[in-house]
CSV table of C-alpha atoms in Angstrom, one decimal:
chain,number,residue,atom,x,y,z
F,1,MET,CA,6.5,-48.9,-8.3
F,2,GLU,CA,6.8,-50.1,-4.8
F,3,SER,CA,3.7,-49.8,-2.6
F,4,ALA,CA,5.8,-48.1,0.3
F,5,ALA,CA,6.9,-45.5,-2.0
F,6,TYR,CA,3.4,-45.2,-3.2
F,7,SER,CA,1.9,-44.5,0.3
F,8,ALA,CA,4.9,-42.1,1.2
F,9,ASP,CA,3.5,-40.1,-2.1
F,10,LEU,CA,0.0,-40.3,-0.9
F,11,ALA,CA,0.8,-39.3,2.6
F,12,ALA,CA,2.6,-36.3,1.0
F,13,VAL,CA,-0.4,-35.2,-1.0
F,14,TRP,CA,-2.9,-35.6,2.0
F,15,LEU,CA,-0.5,-33.6,4.2
F,16,THR,CA,-0.3,-30.9,1.3
F,17,LEU,CA,-4.3,-30.7,1.0
F,18,LYS,CA,-4.5,-30.4,4.8
F,19,LEU,CA,-2.0,-27.3,5.1
F,20,ALA,CA,-3.4,-25.8,2.2
F,21,THR,CA,-7.0,-25.8,3.5
F,22,VAL,CA,-6.0,-24.9,7.2
F,23,VAL,CA,-3.9,-22.1,5.6
F,24,THR,CA,-6.8,-20.7,3.3
F,25,LEU,CA,-9.3,-20.7,6.0
F,26,LEU,CA,-7.0,-18.7,8.5
F,27,LEU,CA,-6.0,-16.5,5.6
F,28,LEU,CA,-9.6,-15.5,4.9
F,29,VAL,CA,-10.1,-14.7,8.6
F,30,ILE,CA,-6.7,-12.7,9.0
F,31,GLY,CA,-6.7,-11.3,5.4
F,32,THR,CA,-10.4,-9.7,5.1
F,33,PRO,CA,-10.0,-7.4,7.9
F,34,ILE,CA,-6.5,-6.4,6.3
F,35,ALA,CA,-7.7,-6.1,3.1
F,36,TRP,CA,-10.9,-4.0,4.5
F,37,TRP,CA,-8.5,-1.6,6.2
F,38,LEU,CA,-6.2,-1.4,3.2
F,39,ALA,CA,-9.3,-0.7,1.0
F,40,ARG,CA,-11.0,2.1,3.0
F,41,THR,CA,-8.1,3.9,5.0
F,42,ARG,CA,-6.7,7.2,4.4
F,43,SER,CA,-4.0,6.5,7.1
F,44,ILE,CA,-0.4,7.4,6.3
F,45,PHE,CA,0.6,3.9,7.0
F,46,LYS,CA,-1.3,2.5,4.3
F,47,GLY,CA,1.6,2.1,2.0
F,48,ALA,CA,3.8,0.8,4.7
F,49,VAL,CA,1.1,-2.1,5.5
F,50,GLY,CA,0.5,-2.5,2.0
F,51,ALA,CA,4.5,-3.1,1.3
F,52,VAL,CA,4.8,-5.4,4.2
F,53,VAL,CA,1.8,-7.7,3.0
F,54,ALA,CA,3.3,-7.7,-0.6
F,55,LEU,CA,6.9,-8.8,0.6
F,56,PRO,CA,6.5,-12.3,0.0
F,57,LEU,CA,5.8,-11.4,-3.6
F,58,VAL,CA,9.1,-10.0,-4.1
F,59,LEU,CA,11.4,-12.0,-1.9
F,60,PRO,CA,13.1,-15.1,-2.8
F,61,PRO,CA,11.4,-18.1,-0.8
F,62,THR,CA,14.7,-19.3,0.5
F,63,VAL,CA,15.0,-15.9,1.8
F,64,ILE,CA,11.8,-15.9,3.7
F,65,GLY,CA,12.4,-19.4,4.8
F,66,PHE,CA,15.8,-18.6,6.3
F,67,TYR,CA,14.7,-15.4,8.4
F,68,LEU,CA,11.3,-17.3,9.5
F,69,LEU,CA,14.1,-20.3,10.7
F,70,VAL,CA,16.0,-17.5,12.6
F,71,VAL,CA,12.9,-16.0,13.8
F,72,MET,CA,11.2,-19.1,14.9
F,73,GLY,CA,14.4,-20.6,16.4
F,74,PRO,CA,15.5,-20.8,19.9
F,75,HIS,CA,17.0,-17.4,19.7
F,76,GLY,CA,14.7,-15.6,17.7
F,77,PRO,CA,11.7,-13.4,19.1
F,78,LEU,CA,8.9,-15.6,18.0
F,79,GLY,CA,10.9,-18.7,19.3
F,80,GLN,CA,11.3,-17.1,22.8
F,81,LEU,CA,7.7,-16.3,22.8
F,82,THR,CA,6.5,-19.9,21.9
F,83,LYS,CA,9.0,-21.4,24.4
F,84,SER,CA,7.9,-19.2,27.2
F,85,LEU,CA,4.2,-19.8,26.5
F,86,GLY,CA,5.2,-23.6,26.6
F,87,LEU,CA,4.5,-24.3,23.1
F,88,GLY,CA,7.9,-25.5,21.9
F,89,LEU,CA,9.6,-24.5,19.1
F,90,LEU,CA,8.0,-23.8,15.5
F,91,PRO,CA,10.4,-25.0,13.2
F,92,PHE,CA,9.9,-28.7,11.9
F,93,THR,CA,6.3,-28.8,13.2
F,94,PHE,CA,3.0,-28.5,11.1
F,95,PRO,CA,2.0,-25.5,13.1
F,96,GLY,CA,5.2,-24.0,12.1
F,97,LEU,CA,4.6,-24.7,8.4
F,98,VAL,CA,1.1,-23.1,8.8
F,99,ILE,CA,2.3,-19.8,10.2
F,100,ALA,CA,5.0,-19.7,7.5
F,101,SER,CA,2.5,-20.3,4.8
F,102,VAL,CA,0.1,-17.8,6.0
F,103,PHE,CA,2.7,-15.0,5.8
F,104,TYR,CA,4.0,-16.1,2.2
F,105,SER,CA,0.6,-16.6,0.8
F,106,LEU,CA,-1.0,-13.3,2.5
F,107,PRO,CA,-0.8,-11.1,-0.5
F,108,PHE,CA,-2.4,-13.6,-2.7
F,109,VAL,CA,-5.4,-13.4,-0.5
F,110,VAL,CA,-5.4,-9.6,0.5
F,111,GLN,CA,-4.9,-8.2,-2.7
F,112,PRO,CA,-7.7,-9.6,-4.7
F,113,ILE,CA,-10.2,-8.9,-1.6
F,114,GLN,CA,-8.8,-5.3,-1.3
F,115,ASN,CA,-9.4,-4.7,-4.9
F,116,ALA,CA,-12.9,-6.1,-4.7
F,117,PHE,CA,-13.7,-3.8,-1.8
F,118,GLU,CA,-12.1,-0.9,-3.5
F,119,ALA,CA,-14.3,-1.7,-6.7
F,120,ILE,CA,-17.3,-1.2,-4.6
F,121,GLY,CA,-16.9,2.4,-3.8
F,122,GLU,CA,-18.3,4.6,-1.1
F,123,ARG,CA,-21.9,4.8,-2.7
F,124,PRO,CA,-23.5,1.6,-1.5
F,125,LEU,CA,-22.3,1.6,1.9
F,126,GLU,CA,-23.6,5.4,2.2
F,127,VAL,CA,-26.8,4.0,1.0
F,128,ALA,CA,-26.8,1.2,3.6
F,129,ALA,CA,-25.9,3.9,6.1
F,130,THR,CA,-29.1,5.9,5.1
F,131,LEU,CA,-31.1,2.7,5.5
F,132,ARG,CA,-29.8,2.6,9.1
F,133,ALA,CA,-27.8,-0.2,8.8
F,134,SER,CA,-24.9,-0.4,11.5
F,135,PRO,CA,-21.3,-0.4,9.6
F,136,TRP,CA,-21.1,-4.1,10.7
F,137,ASP,CA,-24.5,-4.8,9.2
F,138,ALA,CA,-23.4,-3.0,5.9
F,139,PHE,CA,-20.1,-4.8,5.9
F,140,TRP,CA,-21.6,-8.4,6.0
F,141,SER,CA,-25.0,-7.7,4.1
F,142,VAL,CA,-23.5,-5.2,1.3
F,143,ALA,CA,-19.6,-5.3,1.3
F,144,VAL,CA,-19.0,-9.0,1.5
F,145,PRO,CA,-21.7,-9.9,-1.1
F,146,LEU,CA,-20.3,-7.6,-3.5
F,147,ALA,CA,-17.0,-8.5,-3.2
F,148,LYS,CA,-17.6,-12.3,-3.7
F,149,PRO,CA,-15.6,-12.5,-6.7
F,150,GLY,CA,-12.8,-11.3,-4.8
F,151,PHE,CA,-12.8,-13.7,-2.0
F,152,LEU,CA,-13.3,-16.5,-4.5
F,153,SER,CA,-10.3,-15.4,-6.3
F,154,GLY,CA,-8.2,-15.0,-3.1
F,155,SER,CA,-9.3,-18.4,-1.8
F,156,ILE,CA,-8.4,-19.9,-4.9
F,157,LEU,CA,-5.0,-18.3,-5.3
F,158,GLY,CA,-4.1,-18.8,-1.5
F,159,PHE,CA,-4.8,-22.4,-1.7
F,160,ALA,CA,-2.8,-23.1,-4.9
F,161,HIS,CA,0.0,-21.0,-3.9
F,162,THR,CA,0.4,-22.9,-0.5
F,163,VAL,CA,0.2,-26.1,-2.5
F,164,GLY,CA,3.0,-24.9,-5.0
F,165,GLU,CA,5.3,-23.5,-2.4
F,166,PHE,CA,8.9,-25.1,-1.9
F,167,GLY,CA,11.6,-23.1,-0.7
F,168,ILE,CA,10.2,-21.9,2.5
F,169,VAL,CA,8.9,-25.5,3.4
F,170,LEU,CA,12.1,-26.7,2.6
F,171,MET,CA,14.0,-24.2,4.9
F,172,ILE,CA,11.8,-24.6,8.1
F,173,GLY,CA,10.2,-28.3,7.4
F,174,GLY,CA,12.9,-30.6,7.9
F,175,ASN,CA,11.4,-32.9,5.7
F,176,ILE,CA,9.6,-35.0,8.4
F,177,PRO,CA,6.9,-37.7,7.1
F,178,ASP,CA,3.2,-36.9,7.7
F,179,LYS,CA,4.3,-33.5,9.6
F,180,THR,CA,6.1,-31.5,7.0
F,181,ARG,CA,7.0,-33.5,3.9
F,182,VAL,CA,4.6,-32.0,1.5
F,183,VAL,CA,4.6,-32.9,-2.4
F,184,SER,CA,6.9,-30.3,-3.6
F,185,VAL,CA,9.6,-31.5,-1.3
F,186,GLN,CA,8.6,-35.1,-2.2
F,187,ILE,CA,9.0,-34.4,-5.7
F,188,TYR,CA,12.4,-32.5,-5.3
F,189,ASP,CA,13.3,-35.7,-3.3
F,190,HIS,CA,12.3,-38.1,-6.2
F,191,VAL,CA,14.2,-36.0,-8.6
F,192,GLU,CA,17.4,-35.9,-6.5
F,193,ALA,CA,17.4,-39.7,-6.0
F,194,LEU,CA,16.8,-39.8,-9.7
F,195,GLU,CA,13.4,-41.8,-9.1
F,196,TYR,CA,12.1,-40.0,-12.4
F,197,ALA,CA,8.9,-42.2,-12.8
F,198,GLN,CA,7.7,-41.2,-9.3
F,199,ALA,CA,8.6,-37.8,-9.8
F,200,HIS,CA,6.7,-37.7,-13.0
F,201,TRP,CA,3.3,-38.7,-11.7
F,202,LEU,CA,3.5,-36.3,-8.8
F,203,ALA,CA,4.6,-33.6,-10.8
F,204,GLY,CA,2.2,-34.4,-13.7
F,205,GLY,CA,-0.6,-34.3,-11.2
F,206,MET,CA,0.5,-30.9,-10.0
F,207,VAL,CA,0.7,-29.5,-13.6
F,208,LEU,CA,-3.0,-30.9,-13.9
F,209,PHE,CA,-3.9,-29.5,-10.6
F,210,SER,CA,-2.7,-26.1,-11.1
F,211,PHE,CA,-4.2,-26.0,-14.6
F,212,ALA,CA,-7.8,-26.9,-13.1
F,213,VAL,CA,-7.5,-24.4,-10.5
F,214,LEU,CA,-6.7,-21.7,-13.0
F,215,LEU,CA,-9.2,-22.6,-15.3
F,216,ALA,CA,-11.8,-22.5,-12.7
F,217,LEU,CA,-10.8,-19.1,-11.6
F,218,TYR,CA,-10.8,-17.8,-15.2
F,219,THR,CA,-14.1,-19.4,-16.1
F,220,PHE,CA,-16.2,-18.9,-13.1
F,221,ASN,CA,-14.8,-15.5,-11.9
F,222,PRO,CA,-17.2,-12.6,-13.4
F,223,ALA,CA,-15.2,-9.9,-11.6
F,224,ARG,CA,-12.3,-10.4,-14.2
F,225,ARG,CA,-14.1,-8.5,-16.7
F,226,LYS,CA,-14.9,-5.5,-14.4
F,227,THR,CA,-11.5,-4.9,-13.0
F,228,PRO,CA,-9.1,-2.9,-15.1
O,1,MET,CA,57.5,0.8,-21.4
O,2,LYS,CA,58.7,-1.8,-19.2
O,3,ARG,CA,55.3,-2.6,-18.1
O,4,LEU,CA,54.1,-2.9,-21.8
O,5,SER,CA,56.8,-5.2,-22.5
O,6,THR,CA,56.0,-7.4,-19.5
O,7,LEU,CA,52.4,-7.4,-20.5
O,8,ILE,CA,53.1,-8.5,-24.1
O,9,LEU,CA,55.4,-10.9,-22.8
O,10,SER,CA,52.8,-12.6,-20.5
O,11,LEU,CA,50.3,-12.6,-23.4
O,12,LEU,CA,52.7,-14.5,-25.5
O,13,ALA,CA,53.1,-16.7,-23.0
O,14,LEU,CA,49.6,-17.6,-22.3
O,15,ALA,CA,49.1,-17.8,-26.0
O,16,SER,CA,51.8,-20.7,-26.3
O,17,ALA,CA,50.3,-22.6,-23.5
O,18,HIS,CA,47.0,-22.7,-25.5
O,19,ALA,CA,45.1,-20.8,-22.9
O,20,ASP,CA,41.8,-22.4,-22.7
O,21,GLU,CA,38.7,-22.2,-20.5
O,22,VAL,CA,37.0,-25.2,-18.9
O,23,GLN,CA,33.5,-25.4,-17.7
O,24,VAL,CA,33.3,-27.1,-14.2
O,25,ALA,CA,30.5,-28.2,-12.2
O,26,VAL,CA,31.3,-28.3,-8.5
O,27,ALA,CA,29.6,-30.2,-5.7
O,28,ALA,CA,28.2,-27.2,-3.5
O,29,ASN,CA,30.2,-28.8,-0.3
O,30,PHE,CA,33.4,-28.1,-2.0
O,31,THR,CA,32.8,-24.5,-3.0
O,32,GLY,CA,35.3,-23.1,-0.7
O,33,PRO,CA,38.2,-24.9,-1.5
O,34,MET,CA,37.6,-24.9,-5.4
O,35,GLN,CA,37.6,-21.2,-5.5
O,36,VAL,CA,41.1,-21.3,-4.2
O,37,ILE,CA,42.1,-24.3,-6.3
O,38,SER,CA,40.7,-22.2,-9.4
O,39,VAL,CA,42.9,-19.3,-8.7
O,40,LEU,CA,46.0,-21.4,-8.3
O,41,PHE,CA,45.2,-23.6,-11.2
O,42,GLU,CA,44.7,-20.3,-13.4
O,43,ARG,CA,48.3,-18.8,-12.3
O,44,GLU,CA,50.0,-22.1,-12.7
O,45,THR,CA,48.5,-23.2,-16.2
O,46,GLY,CA,47.1,-20.2,-17.9
O,47,HIS,CA,44.0,-22.1,-18.1
O,48,LYS,CA,40.7,-20.7,-16.8
O,49,ALA,CA,38.2,-22.6,-14.8
O,50,SER,CA,34.7,-21.3,-14.9
O,51,LEU,CA,32.9,-22.8,-11.7
O,52,ALA,CA,29.1,-23.5,-11.2
O,53,PHE,CA,28.2,-24.8,-7.6
O,54,GLY,CA,25.2,-26.9,-7.0
O,55,ALA,CA,23.7,-30.4,-5.8
O,56,THR,CA,25.2,-33.4,-7.5
O,57,GLY,CA,21.9,-34.7,-8.3
O,58,LYS,CA,20.8,-31.9,-9.9
O,59,PHE,CA,24.2,-31.6,-12.1
O,60,TYR,CA,23.5,-35.2,-13.1
O,61,ALA,CA,20.0,-34.4,-14.3
O,62,GLN,CA,21.4,-31.4,-16.3
O,63,ILE,CA,24.5,-33.2,-17.8
O,64,ALA,CA,22.2,-36.3,-19.0
O,65,ASN,CA,19.9,-33.4,-20.8
O,66,GLY,CA,22.8,-31.8,-22.3
O,67,ALA,CA,24.4,-29.0,-20.4
O,68,PRO,CA,27.6,-27.7,-21.4
O,69,PHE,CA,29.8,-28.7,-18.5
O,70,GLU,CA,33.3,-30.3,-19.1
O,71,VAL,CA,34.4,-31.4,-15.8
O,72,LEU,CA,32.3,-32.7,-12.7
O,73,LEU,CA,33.5,-32.5,-9.2
O,74,SER,CA,30.8,-34.6,-7.7
O,75,ALA,CA,30.0,-35.1,-3.9
O,76,ASP,CA,30.1,-38.9,-4.3
O,77,ASP,CA,31.6,-41.6,-6.4
O,78,GLU,CA,28.6,-42.7,-7.9
O,79,THR,CA,27.4,-40.3,-10.1
O,80,PRO,CA,30.5,-40.2,-12.0
O,81,ALA,CA,30.7,-43.7,-12.3
O,82,ARG,CA,27.0,-43.7,-13.7
O,83,LEU,CA,27.9,-40.7,-16.2
O,84,VAL,CA,30.7,-42.8,-17.5
O,85,LYS,CA,28.5,-46.0,-18.0
O,86,GLU,CA,25.9,-44.1,-19.8
O,87,GLY,CA,28.4,-42.5,-22.1
O,88,ASN,CA,28.2,-38.8,-20.7
O,89,GLY,CA,31.4,-39.1,-19.0
O,90,VAL,CA,35.1,-40.1,-20.2
O,91,ALA,CA,35.9,-43.6,-19.4
O,92,GLY,CA,38.9,-44.1,-17.0
O,93,SER,CA,39.0,-40.1,-16.2
O,94,ASN,CA,37.6,-40.8,-12.6
O,95,LEU,CA,39.6,-39.4,-9.9
O,96,THR,CA,39.1,-39.2,-6.1
O,97,TYR,CA,40.1,-35.5,-5.4
O,98,ALA,CA,38.7,-35.4,-1.7
O,99,ILE,CA,37.5,-37.8,0.9
O,100,GLY,CA,34.8,-36.0,3.1
O,101,LYS,CA,34.8,-36.2,6.9
O,102,VAL,CA,31.5,-36.2,9.1
O,103,VAL,CA,31.6,-34.2,12.3
O,104,LEU,CA,28.3,-34.3,15.2
O,105,TRP,CA,28.0,-30.7,15.5
O,106,SER,CA,26.2,-28.0,17.6
O,107,ALA,CA,26.2,-24.5,17.9
O,108,ASP,CA,25.9,-24.8,21.8
O,109,PRO,CA,29.6,-24.9,23.2
O,110,LYS,CA,28.7,-27.6,25.6
O,111,LEU,CA,26.5,-29.9,24.3
O,112,ILE,CA,28.7,-32.4,22.6
O,113,ASP,CA,31.2,-34.4,24.4
O,114,GLY,CA,34.7,-35.8,22.8
O,115,LYS,CA,33.1,-39.1,22.4
O,116,GLY,CA,29.6,-38.5,21.2
O,117,GLU,CA,27.9,-39.7,24.3
O,118,VAL,CA,25.3,-37.1,23.8
O,119,LEU,CA,23.6,-39.5,21.1
O,120,LYS,CA,23.0,-41.9,23.8
O,121,LYS,CA,22.2,-39.6,26.7
O,122,GLY,CA,19.5,-37.8,24.8
O,123,GLY,CA,18.4,-34.3,26.1
O,124,PHE,CA,17.7,-32.9,22.7
O,125,LYS,CA,14.5,-32.5,20.4
O,126,HIS,CA,16.0,-32.5,16.8
O,127,ILE,CA,18.8,-33.9,15.3
O,128,ALA,CA,19.6,-32.8,11.7
O,129,LEU,CA,21.1,-34.6,9.0
O,130,ALA,CA,21.0,-34.6,5.5
O,131,ASN,CA,18.7,-36.7,3.4
O,132,PRO,CA,20.3,-40.1,3.3
O,133,LYS,CA,18.9,-41.1,0.3
O,134,THR,CA,20.0,-38.4,-1.7
O,135,ALA,CA,23.2,-36.8,0.2
O,136,PRO,CA,26.2,-39.0,1.0
O,137,TYR,CA,26.6,-37.2,4.3
O,138,GLY,CA,23.3,-38.1,5.4
O,139,ALA,CA,23.8,-41.8,4.4
O,140,ALA,CA,27.1,-41.7,6.4
O,141,ALA,CA,25.3,-40.2,9.3
O,142,MET,CA,22.6,-43.3,9.2
O,143,GLN,CA,25.8,-45.7,9.4
O,144,VAL,CA,27.2,-43.9,12.4
O,145,MET,CA,23.9,-44.1,14.4
O,146,GLY,CA,23.4,-47.7,13.4
O,147,LYS,CA,27.0,-48.6,14.3
O,148,LEU,CA,26.3,-46.9,17.7
O,149,GLY,CA,23.1,-48.7,18.2
O,150,VAL,CA,21.0,-45.4,18.4
O,151,ALA,CA,19.4,-45.1,15.2
O,152,GLU,CA,16.0,-46.4,16.1
O,153,GLN,CA,15.8,-44.5,19.4
O,154,LEU,CA,16.8,-41.2,17.4
O,155,LYS,CA,14.8,-42.0,14.4
O,156,PRO,CA,11.6,-39.7,15.7
O,157,LEU,CA,14.0,-36.5,16.5
O,158,PHE,CA,15.3,-36.5,12.7
O,159,VAL,CA,15.0,-33.4,10.7
O,160,GLN,CA,16.4,-33.5,7.3
O,161,GLY,CA,18.3,-31.0,5.0
O,162,GLU,CA,18.0,-31.5,1.6
O,163,ASN,CA,21.8,-31.3,1.4
O,164,ILE,CA,24.6,-30.9,3.7
O,165,SER,CA,24.3,-26.9,3.4
O,166,GLN,CA,21.0,-26.7,4.7
O,167,THR,CA,21.6,-29.1,7.4
O,168,HIS,CA,24.3,-26.5,8.7
O,169,GLN,CA,21.9,-24.0,8.7
O,170,PHE,CA,19.5,-26.0,10.8
O,171,VAL,CA,22.2,-26.5,13.5
O,172,SER,CA,23.7,-22.9,13.0
O,173,THR,CA,20.5,-21.4,13.7
O,174,GLY,CA,20.0,-23.5,16.9
O,175,ALA,CA,16.5,-24.9,15.4
O,176,ALA,CA,17.8,-28.3,15.8
O,177,GLU,CA,20.2,-28.6,18.8
O,178,LEU,CA,22.8,-30.7,16.9
O,179,GLY,CA,23.4,-32.5,13.9
O,180,PHE,CA,25.6,-34.3,11.4
O,181,VAL,CA,27.4,-31.7,9.1
O,182,ALA,CA,30.5,-31.9,7.0
O,183,TYR,CA,33.8,-31.2,8.9
O,184,SER,CA,34.6,-28.9,5.9
O,185,GLN,CA,31.7,-26.5,7.1
O,186,VAL,CA,32.9,-25.9,10.7
O,187,ILE,CA,36.5,-26.3,10.2
O,188,LYS,CA,38.7,-23.0,11.2
O,189,ASN,CA,42.4,-23.1,11.6
O,190,GLY,CA,42.3,-27.0,11.8
O,191,GLN,CA,39.9,-27.5,14.2
O,192,VAL,CA,36.0,-27.1,14.8
O,193,GLY,CA,35.6,-23.5,14.8
O,194,SER,CA,32.7,-22.5,16.9
O,195,GLY,CA,30.2,-24.4,19.2
O,196,SER,CA,31.3,-28.1,19.9
O,197,GLY,CA,31.7,-31.1,17.6
O,198,TRP,CA,32.9,-34.6,17.7
O,199,ILE,CA,34.8,-35.4,14.7
O,200,ILE,CA,33.6,-38.9,14.0
O,201,PRO,CA,36.1,-41.7,13.7
O,202,GLY,CA,36.5,-43.1,10.2
O,203,ASN,CA,35.7,-46.7,11.0
O,204,LEU,CA,32.0,-45.6,11.7
O,205,TYR,CA,31.2,-45.0,8.4
O,206,ASP,CA,32.4,-45.8,4.8
O,207,PRO,CA,34.6,-43.1,3.4
O,208,ILE,CA,32.7,-40.2,1.6
O,209,ARG,CA,34.7,-40.3,-1.7
O,210,GLN,CA,34.3,-37.4,-3.8
O,211,ASP,CA,35.2,-38.2,-7.5
O,212,ALA,CA,35.9,-36.0,-10.4
O,213,VAL,CA,35.4,-37.0,-14.0
O,214,ILE,CA,35.7,-35.6,-17.2
O,215,LEU,CA,32.4,-35.3,-19.1
O,216,ALA,CA,31.9,-36.1,-22.7
O,217,LYS,CA,32.1,-32.4,-23.6
O,218,GLY,CA,35.4,-32.0,-22.3
O,219,LYS,CA,36.8,-34.9,-24.0
O,220,ASP,CA,40.3,-34.2,-25.3
O,221,LYS,CA,40.2,-30.6,-24.2
O,222,PRO,CA,43.6,-29.8,-22.8
O,223,ALA,CA,42.4,-27.6,-19.9
O,224,ALA,CA,39.8,-30.3,-18.8
O,225,VAL,CA,42.8,-32.7,-18.6
O,226,ALA,CA,45.1,-30.0,-17.0
O,227,LEU,CA,42.5,-29.4,-14.2
O,228,LEU,CA,42.2,-33.1,-13.3
O,229,LYS,CA,46.0,-33.4,-13.2
O,230,PHE,CA,46.1,-30.1,-11.0
O,231,LEU,CA,43.8,-31.5,-8.3
O,232,LYS,CA,46.3,-34.2,-7.8
O,233,SER,CA,49.0,-31.7,-7.2
O,234,ASP,CA,50.7,-30.8,-3.9
O,235,LYS,CA,49.3,-27.4,-4.2
O,236,ALA,CA,45.8,-28.4,-4.5
O,237,LYS,CA,46.1,-31.1,-2.0
O,238,GLU,CA,47.2,-28.4,0.5
O,239,VAL,CA,44.3,-26.4,0.0
O,240,ILE,CA,41.8,-29.6,0.0
O,241,ARG,CA,43.5,-30.7,3.3
O,242,SER,CA,43.0,-27.3,5.2
O,243,PHE,CA,39.3,-27.1,4.2
O,244,GLY,CA,39.0,-30.5,6.5
O,245,TYR,CA,38.9,-33.2,3.7
O,246,GLU,CA,41.2,-36.1,3.7
O,247,LEU,CA,43.1,-37.3,0.6
O,248,PRO,CA,43.0,-41.0,-1.0
């Protein structure tokens, strides 16, 4: 195997880890308030918001990818916005991949955290309130620690799902080395070019990685026993 | 009563022609013409062509692993040759059924001039092409830019589609201002249908020969032989040409 090909593979691995890390952190910041709201609200919009969050679970990635390409493109609303802000266009850039990934991995982070918040119930928060904890304080010192298993599952699933995503990245990435050429695209390229040996070591690595992630999830997560 | 007898007669005619079904794997870029051709083929010969569309590289992997295809209409001439060499294709059955033409295309009606000067002038952020490593149209695009001496200067602006249809999407959505696509994707009534385009002269790239081959599973099958023969007929050629391909 040539060293140039090797270094292209390593660059793809590094880029993928970078993307998944950034996306997971952003998802925790964005997903937590959404999960909290969904868990506590009695609003009539709860169903609609929950459905939008869950959309990426049912839509084929190429469909999401195509619409993201249209929305982020020069004629789409997001494209118009980023252009007028002087940020340029998002397709074919790393930030573009991050935004797309945040959208399609959202349910994988929101749903476990939401379930964990719902499992806490009213009681611990009422107790905290009677002890004069502000809602903000109660959230951080009661809800978050109790929902820790949900955060753990959400982070692991969000990270793993971002690593494994292919269809959307393919649609809006443009296969640019060090910017948008992630491992899944690199594997696809190797297979298409009939470079099966290289495809094997990357794909094998991905299988091992996914297994390790799920093993960690099922071994260390005590919440699995509680949630129905 | 009359209708019934016609039906019986046509059924008899079909039976006497040993009507047969052939499983065909078709390169995605040839989807449009092949849908028309298969109808004509069925009408003409009584055989039925059942079509699957996809990327040639994927078909190769599937065929090498026992997929039940009997004929492959490839996007290149290397895959059929390789299949024959490895014993998965019938030796001597290769046939160039179409030659692909490359066009530099933009959704913007004003961007591309009739000589492709825009490649030297610049003024765009992204130029789309199919992955040159895996797609014949991408390799041709690289040759064109190489011959025009703009490959190095444009390289930082490359965005690659995994195949020619994805490349077309990049350009048609405007996400990439321009790109190298197949003429068959943008042809309408014998010319570039929308936006602006430059049909690249044939001397700037090696012809994109698309070969068909009978696969091992279709060996000695009358419908498979008939399909390859039909691809050479005038009726089929007319369809192929109208979709923007050249013929050998």
